[in-house]
Amino acid sequence: LSDLSEGELLQMQRSSKADTTREDYFRIIYSKTASLFEASVLSGAVSAGAPEEWTAALAAYARNLGLSFQIKDDIFDYTGGGALGKPVGVDLREQKVTLPLLCALESVPEEERQRHPYGSALRASPAGTLCGGPPPVLYSVTSLSSSVLAASRMAFCFARNSASLAA
């Protein structure tokens, strides 16, 4: 539970300062999601008396699966969850900086990012529209297809790693 609390606090701190990095993002999703996958698998392994070698492999499997799961969940915030029913834009309205957004922001020239830091760009009005209209940085953010693809590739890599550990 300490991982979960640490992840939530880091996410709140970073979103208020508008300075989330990829390293922060992965620390947050490990703490808030992957660590729960890991703890669940480890509790089963330990209670069954699994050897240390198996326990380590199971922990790595669960960690990769949890990271992949969270990245895919973050992608759904931009693409919709389809049959899962996840609404679009909730993370963005809550100022949660996720991998698809980080990928999109990386494609924005530094000069433009300096003029329009994403923290102020993400503040949403109650109606869900961006305050004062979208600054130029968001024109890049709204065309997220390449960013979603980049995030999907990373989720796939974690899932593939998890699958290879299970084999």
PDB file of C-alpha atoms in Angstrom:
ATOM      1  CA  LEU A   1       0.000   0.000   0.000  1.00  0.00           C
ATOM      2  CA  SER A   2       2.930   2.345   0.502  1.00  0.00           C
ATOM      3  CA  ASP A   3       3.678   2.088  -3.243  1.00  0.00           C
ATOM      4  CA  LEU A   4       0.087   3.019  -4.033  1.00  0.00           C
ATOM      5  CA  SER A   5       0.181   6.032  -1.713  1.00  0.00           C
ATOM      6  CA  GLU A   6       3.547   7.160  -3.072  1.00  0.00           C
ATOM      7  CA  GLY A   7       2.257   6.933  -6.647  1.00  0.00           C
ATOM      8  CA  GLU A   8      -0.862   8.938  -5.887  1.00  0.00           C
ATOM      9  CA  LEU A   9       1.118  11.647  -4.098  1.00  0.00           C
ATOM     10  CA  LEU A  10       3.671  11.859  -6.911  1.00  0.00           C
ATOM     11  CA  GLN A  11       0.919  12.116  -9.511  1.00  0.00           C
ATOM     12  CA  MET A  12      -0.793  14.917  -7.574  1.00  0.00           C
ATOM     13  CA  GLN A  13       2.505  16.752  -7.083  1.00  0.00           C
ATOM     14  CA  ARG A  14       3.553  16.483 -10.724  1.00  0.00           C
ATOM     15  CA  SER A  15       0.181  17.474 -12.163  1.00  0.00           C
ATOM     16  CA  SER A  16       0.103  20.600 -10.007  1.00  0.00           C
ATOM     17  CA  LYS A  17       3.615  21.592 -11.147  1.00  0.00           C
ATOM     18  CA  ALA A  18       3.110  20.559 -14.791  1.00  0.00           C
ATOM     19  CA  ASP A  19       6.502  18.895 -14.981  1.00  0.00           C
ATOM     20  CA  THR A  20       5.808  15.181 -15.337  1.00  0.00           C
ATOM     21  CA  THR A  21       8.575  13.279 -17.120  1.00  0.00           C
ATOM     22  CA  ARG A  22       8.488   9.768 -18.589  1.00  0.00           C
ATOM     23  CA  GLU A  23      10.490   8.602 -15.578  1.00  0.00           C
ATOM     24  CA  ASP A  24       7.818  10.096 -13.275  1.00  0.00           C
ATOM     25  CA  TYR A  25       5.058   8.526 -15.354  1.00  0.00           C
ATOM     26  CA  PHE A  26       6.566   5.036 -15.120  1.00  0.00           C
ATOM     27  CA  ARG A  27       7.164   5.455 -11.398  1.00  0.00           C
ATOM     28  CA  ILE A  28       3.530   6.517 -10.964  1.00  0.00           C
ATOM     29  CA  ILE A  29       2.059   3.642 -12.974  1.00  0.00           C
ATOM     30  CA  TYR A  30       4.351   1.131 -11.274  1.00  0.00           C
ATOM     31  CA  SER A  31       3.300   2.419  -7.866  1.00  0.00           C
ATOM     32  CA  LYS A  32      -0.423   2.724  -8.593  1.00  0.00           C
ATOM     33  CA  THR A  33      -0.999  -0.318 -10.817  1.00  0.00           C
ATOM     34  CA  ALA A  34       1.911  -2.655 -11.493  1.00  0.00           C
ATOM     35  CA  SER A  35       2.831  -2.957  -7.806  1.00  0.00           C
ATOM     36  CA  LEU A  36      -0.703  -4.249  -7.126  1.00  0.00           C
ATOM     37  CA  PHE A  37      -0.342  -6.867  -9.877  1.00  0.00           C
ATOM     38  CA  GLU A  38       3.038  -7.792  -8.425  1.00  0.00           C
ATOM     39  CA  ALA A  39       1.758  -8.043  -4.839  1.00  0.00           C
ATOM     40  CA  SER A  40      -1.169 -10.219  -5.916  1.00  0.00           C
ATOM     41  CA  VAL A  41       1.045 -12.683  -7.748  1.00  0.00           C
ATOM     42  CA  LEU A  42       3.690 -12.694  -5.017  1.00  0.00           C
ATOM     43  CA  SER A  43       1.165 -13.441  -2.305  1.00  0.00           C
ATOM     44  CA  GLY A  44       0.107 -16.565  -4.197  1.00  0.00           C
ATOM     45  CA  ALA A  45       3.691 -17.621  -4.867  1.00  0.00           C
ATOM     46  CA  VAL A  46       4.798 -17.136  -1.274  1.00  0.00           C
ATOM     47  CA  SER A  47       1.747 -18.875   0.177  1.00  0.00           C
ATOM     48  CA  ALA A  48       2.388 -21.848  -2.142  1.00  0.00           C
ATOM     49  CA  GLY A  49       6.039 -21.995  -1.050  1.00  0.00           C
ATOM     50  CA  ALA A  50       7.407 -21.255  -4.535  1.00  0.00           C
ATOM     51  CA  PRO A  51      11.197 -21.217  -4.859  1.00  0.00           C
ATOM     52  CA  GLU A  52      12.926 -17.808  -4.899  1.00  0.00           C
ATOM     53  CA  GLU A  53      13.723 -18.163  -8.618  1.00  0.00           C
ATOM     54  CA  TRP A  54      10.045 -18.691  -9.476  1.00  0.00           C
ATOM     55  CA  THR A  55       8.968 -15.884  -7.186  1.00  0.00           C
ATOM     56  CA  ALA A  56      11.308 -13.442  -8.941  1.00  0.00           C
ATOM     57  CA  ALA A  57      10.069 -14.562 -12.374  1.00  0.00           C
ATOM     58  CA  LEU A  58       6.432 -14.224 -11.294  1.00  0.00           C
ATOM     59  CA  ALA A  59       7.104 -10.742  -9.904  1.00  0.00           C
ATOM     60  CA  ALA A  60       8.669  -9.647 -13.210  1.00  0.00           C
ATOM     61  CA  TYR A  61       5.742 -11.186 -15.121  1.00  0.00           C
ATOM     62  CA  ALA A  62       3.164  -9.345 -13.009  1.00  0.00           C
ATOM     63  CA  ARG A  63       5.082  -6.054 -13.123  1.00  0.00           C
ATOM     64  CA  ASN A  64       5.237  -6.113 -16.936  1.00  0.00           C
ATOM     65  CA  LEU A  65       1.587  -7.098 -17.186  1.00  0.00           C
ATOM     66  CA  GLY A  66       0.586  -4.265 -14.826  1.00  0.00           C
ATOM     67  CA  LEU A  67       2.582  -1.669 -16.766  1.00  0.00           C
ATOM     68  CA  SER A  68       1.069  -2.860 -20.045  1.00  0.00           C
ATOM     69  CA  PHE A  69      -2.421  -2.795 -18.537  1.00  0.00           C
ATOM     70  CA  GLN A  70      -2.057   0.785 -17.273  1.00  0.00           C
ATOM     71  CA  ILE A  71      -0.624   2.121 -20.529  1.00  0.00           C
ATOM     72  CA  LYS A  72      -3.529   0.543 -22.439  1.00  0.00           C
ATOM     73  CA  ASP A  73      -5.982   2.050 -19.939  1.00  0.00           C
ATOM     74  CA  ASP A  74      -4.367   5.460 -20.487  1.00  0.00           C
ATOM     75  CA  ILE A  75      -4.716   5.046 -24.255  1.00  0.00           C
ATOM     76  CA  PHE A  76      -8.446   4.426 -23.810  1.00  0.00           C
ATOM     77  CA  ASP A  77      -8.709   7.948 -22.369  1.00  0.00           C
ATOM     78  CA  TYR A  78      -7.987   9.205 -25.899  1.00  0.00           C
ATOM     79  CA  THR A  79      -9.547   6.493 -28.044  1.00  0.00           C
ATOM     80  CA  GLY A  80     -12.479   5.346 -25.943  1.00  0.00           C
ATOM     81  CA  GLY A  81     -12.792   2.019 -24.234  1.00  0.00           C
ATOM     82  CA  GLY A  82     -15.212   0.520 -26.740  1.00  0.00           C
ATOM     83  CA  ALA A  83     -17.048  -2.342 -25.100  1.00  0.00           C
ATOM     84  CA  LEU A  84     -15.285  -1.560 -21.822  1.00  0.00           C
ATOM     85  CA  GLY A  85     -17.217   1.677 -21.564  1.00  0.00           C
ATOM     86  CA  LYS A  86     -14.350   3.891 -20.419  1.00  0.00           C
ATOM     87  CA  PRO A  87     -15.305   7.512 -21.153  1.00  0.00           C
ATOM     88  CA  VAL A  88     -12.925   9.630 -23.203  1.00  0.00           C
ATOM     89  CA  GLY A  89     -11.021  12.542 -21.659  1.00  0.00           C
ATOM     90  CA  VAL A  90     -11.382  11.854 -17.937  1.00  0.00           C
ATOM     91  CA  ASP A  91      -7.628  11.672 -17.268  1.00  0.00           C
ATOM     92  CA  LEU A  92      -7.049  14.828 -19.291  1.00  0.00           C
ATOM     93  CA  ARG A  93      -9.757  16.731 -17.381  1.00  0.00           C
ATOM     94  CA  GLU A  94      -8.214  15.539 -14.103  1.00  0.00           C
ATOM     95  CA  GLN A  95      -4.804  16.838 -15.312  1.00  0.00           C
ATOM     96  CA  LYS A  96      -3.273  13.356 -15.263  1.00  0.00           C
ATOM     97  CA  VAL A  97      -0.282  13.288 -17.563  1.00  0.00           C
ATOM     98  CA  THR A  98      -0.216   9.907 -19.275  1.00  0.00           C
ATOM     99  CA  LEU A  99       2.055   8.304 -21.851  1.00  0.00           C
ATOM    100  CA  PRO A 100      -0.018   9.281 -24.919  1.00  0.00           C
ATOM    101  CA  LEU A 101       0.070  12.915 -23.773  1.00  0.00           C
ATOM    102  CA  LEU A 102       3.801  12.766 -23.019  1.00  0.00           C
ATOM    103  CA  CYS A 103       4.443  11.304 -26.492  1.00  0.00           C
ATOM    104  CA  ALA A 104       2.383  14.082 -28.091  1.00  0.00           C
ATOM    105  CA  LEU A 105       4.132  16.787 -26.098  1.00  0.00           C
ATOM    106  CA  GLU A 106       7.522  15.429 -27.127  1.00  0.00           C
ATOM    107  CA  SER A 107       6.600  16.218 -30.736  1.00  0.00           C
ATOM    108  CA  VAL A 108       5.899  19.876 -29.905  1.00  0.00           C
ATOM    109  CA  PRO A 109       8.891  22.181 -30.448  1.00  0.00           C
ATOM    110  CA  GLU A 110      10.562  23.256 -27.195  1.00  0.00           C
ATOM    111  CA  GLU A 111       9.919  26.934 -27.901  1.00  0.00           C
ATOM    112  CA  GLU A 112       6.193  26.318 -28.137  1.00  0.00           C
ATOM    113  CA  ARG A 113       6.172  24.166 -25.001  1.00  0.00           C
ATOM    114  CA  GLN A 114       7.840  27.011 -23.105  1.00  0.00           C
ATOM    115  CA  ARG A 115       5.156  29.467 -24.207  1.00  0.00           C
ATOM    116  CA  HIS A 116       2.312  27.102 -23.353  1.00  0.00           C
ATOM    117  CA  PRO A 117       3.298  24.746 -20.539  1.00  0.00           C
ATOM    118  CA  TYR A 118       0.984  21.771 -20.524  1.00  0.00           C
ATOM    119  CA  GLY A 119      -0.120  22.335 -16.952  1.00  0.00           C
ATOM    120  CA  SER A 120      -2.030  25.483 -17.835  1.00  0.00           C
ATOM    121  CA  ALA A 121      -3.142  23.996 -21.137  1.00  0.00           C
ATOM    122  CA  LEU A 122      -4.820  21.083 -19.381  1.00  0.00           C
ATOM    123  CA  ARG A 123      -7.008  23.060 -17.008  1.00  0.00           C
ATOM    124  CA  ALA A 124     -10.531  22.234 -18.069  1.00  0.00           C
ATOM    125  CA  SER A 125     -13.645  24.246 -17.410  1.00  0.00           C
ATOM    126  CA  PRO A 126     -16.684  22.529 -15.882  1.00  0.00           C
ATOM    127  CA  ALA A 127     -18.144  22.226 -19.356  1.00  0.00           C
ATOM    128  CA  GLY A 128     -15.070  20.262 -20.388  1.00  0.00           C
ATOM    129  CA  THR A 129     -13.717  22.844 -22.809  1.00  0.00           C
ATOM    130  CA  LEU A 130     -10.287  24.262 -22.342  1.00  0.00           C
ATOM    131  CA  CYS A 131     -10.187  27.634 -20.629  1.00  0.00           C
ATOM    132  CA  GLY A 132      -9.602  30.446 -23.100  1.00  0.00           C
ATOM    133  CA  GLY A 133      -9.582  28.085 -26.079  1.00  0.00           C
ATOM    134  CA  PRO A 134      -6.824  25.667 -26.890  1.00  0.00           C
ATOM    135  CA  PRO A 135      -3.360  27.163 -27.016  1.00  0.00           C
ATOM    136  CA  PRO A 136      -1.214  26.061 -29.974  1.00  0.00           C
ATOM    137  CA  VAL A 137       0.392  23.199 -28.044  1.00  0.00           C
ATOM    138  CA  LEU A 138      -2.984  21.455 -27.869  1.00  0.00           C
ATOM    139  CA  TYR A 139      -3.414  21.428 -31.621  1.00  0.00           C
ATOM    140  CA  SER A 140      -0.593  18.884 -31.626  1.00  0.00           C
ATOM    141  CA  VAL A 141      -2.019  17.081 -28.626  1.00  0.00           C
ATOM    142  CA  THR A 142      -5.439  16.650 -30.224  1.00  0.00           C
ATOM    143  CA  SER A 143      -3.916  14.807 -33.178  1.00  0.00           C
ATOM    144  CA  LEU A 144      -2.752  11.956 -31.023  1.00  0.00           C
ATOM    145  CA  SER A 145      -2.692   9.132 -33.537  1.00  0.00           C
ATOM    146  CA  SER A 146       1.103   8.858 -33.630  1.00  0.00           C
ATOM    147  CA  SER A 147       1.288   9.339 -29.860  1.00  0.00           C
ATOM    148  CA  VAL A 148      -1.316   6.658 -29.229  1.00  0.00           C
ATOM    149  CA  LEU A 149       0.592   4.364 -31.589  1.00  0.00           C
ATOM    150  CA  ALA A 150       3.848   5.014 -29.702  1.00  0.00           C
ATOM    151  CA  ALA A 151       2.142   4.301 -26.367  1.00  0.00           C
ATOM    152  CA  SER A 152       0.516   1.157 -27.825  1.00  0.00           C
ATOM    153  CA  ARG A 153       3.902  -0.100 -28.941  1.00  0.00           C
ATOM    154  CA  MET A 154       5.270   0.377 -25.442  1.00  0.00           C
ATOM    155  CA  ALA A 155       2.270  -1.437 -23.910  1.00  0.00           C
ATOM    156  CA  PHE A 156       2.837  -4.269 -26.375  1.00  0.00           C
ATOM    157  CA  CYS A 157       6.511  -4.503 -25.368  1.00  0.00           C
ATOM    158  CA  PHE A 158       5.591  -4.855 -21.690  1.00  0.00           C
ATOM    159  CA  ALA A 159       2.912  -7.450 -22.568  1.00  0.00           C
ATOM    160  CA  ARG A 160       5.391  -9.372 -24.750  1.00  0.00           C
ATOM    161  CA  ASN A 161       7.951  -9.302 -21.916  1.00  0.00           C
ATOM    162  CA  SER A 162       5.301 -10.610 -19.561  1.00  0.00           C
ATOM    163  CA  ALA A 163       4.326 -13.373 -21.986  1.00  0.00           C
ATOM    164  CA  SER A 164       7.928 -14.432 -22.508  1.00  0.00           C
ATOM    165  CA  LEU A 165       8.392 -14.681 -18.740  1.00  0.00           C
ATOM    166  CA  ALA A 166       5.312 -16.885 -18.511  1.00  0.00           C
ATOM    167  CA  ALA A 167       6.644 -19.318 -21.118  1.00  0.00           C
TER     168      ALA A 167
END
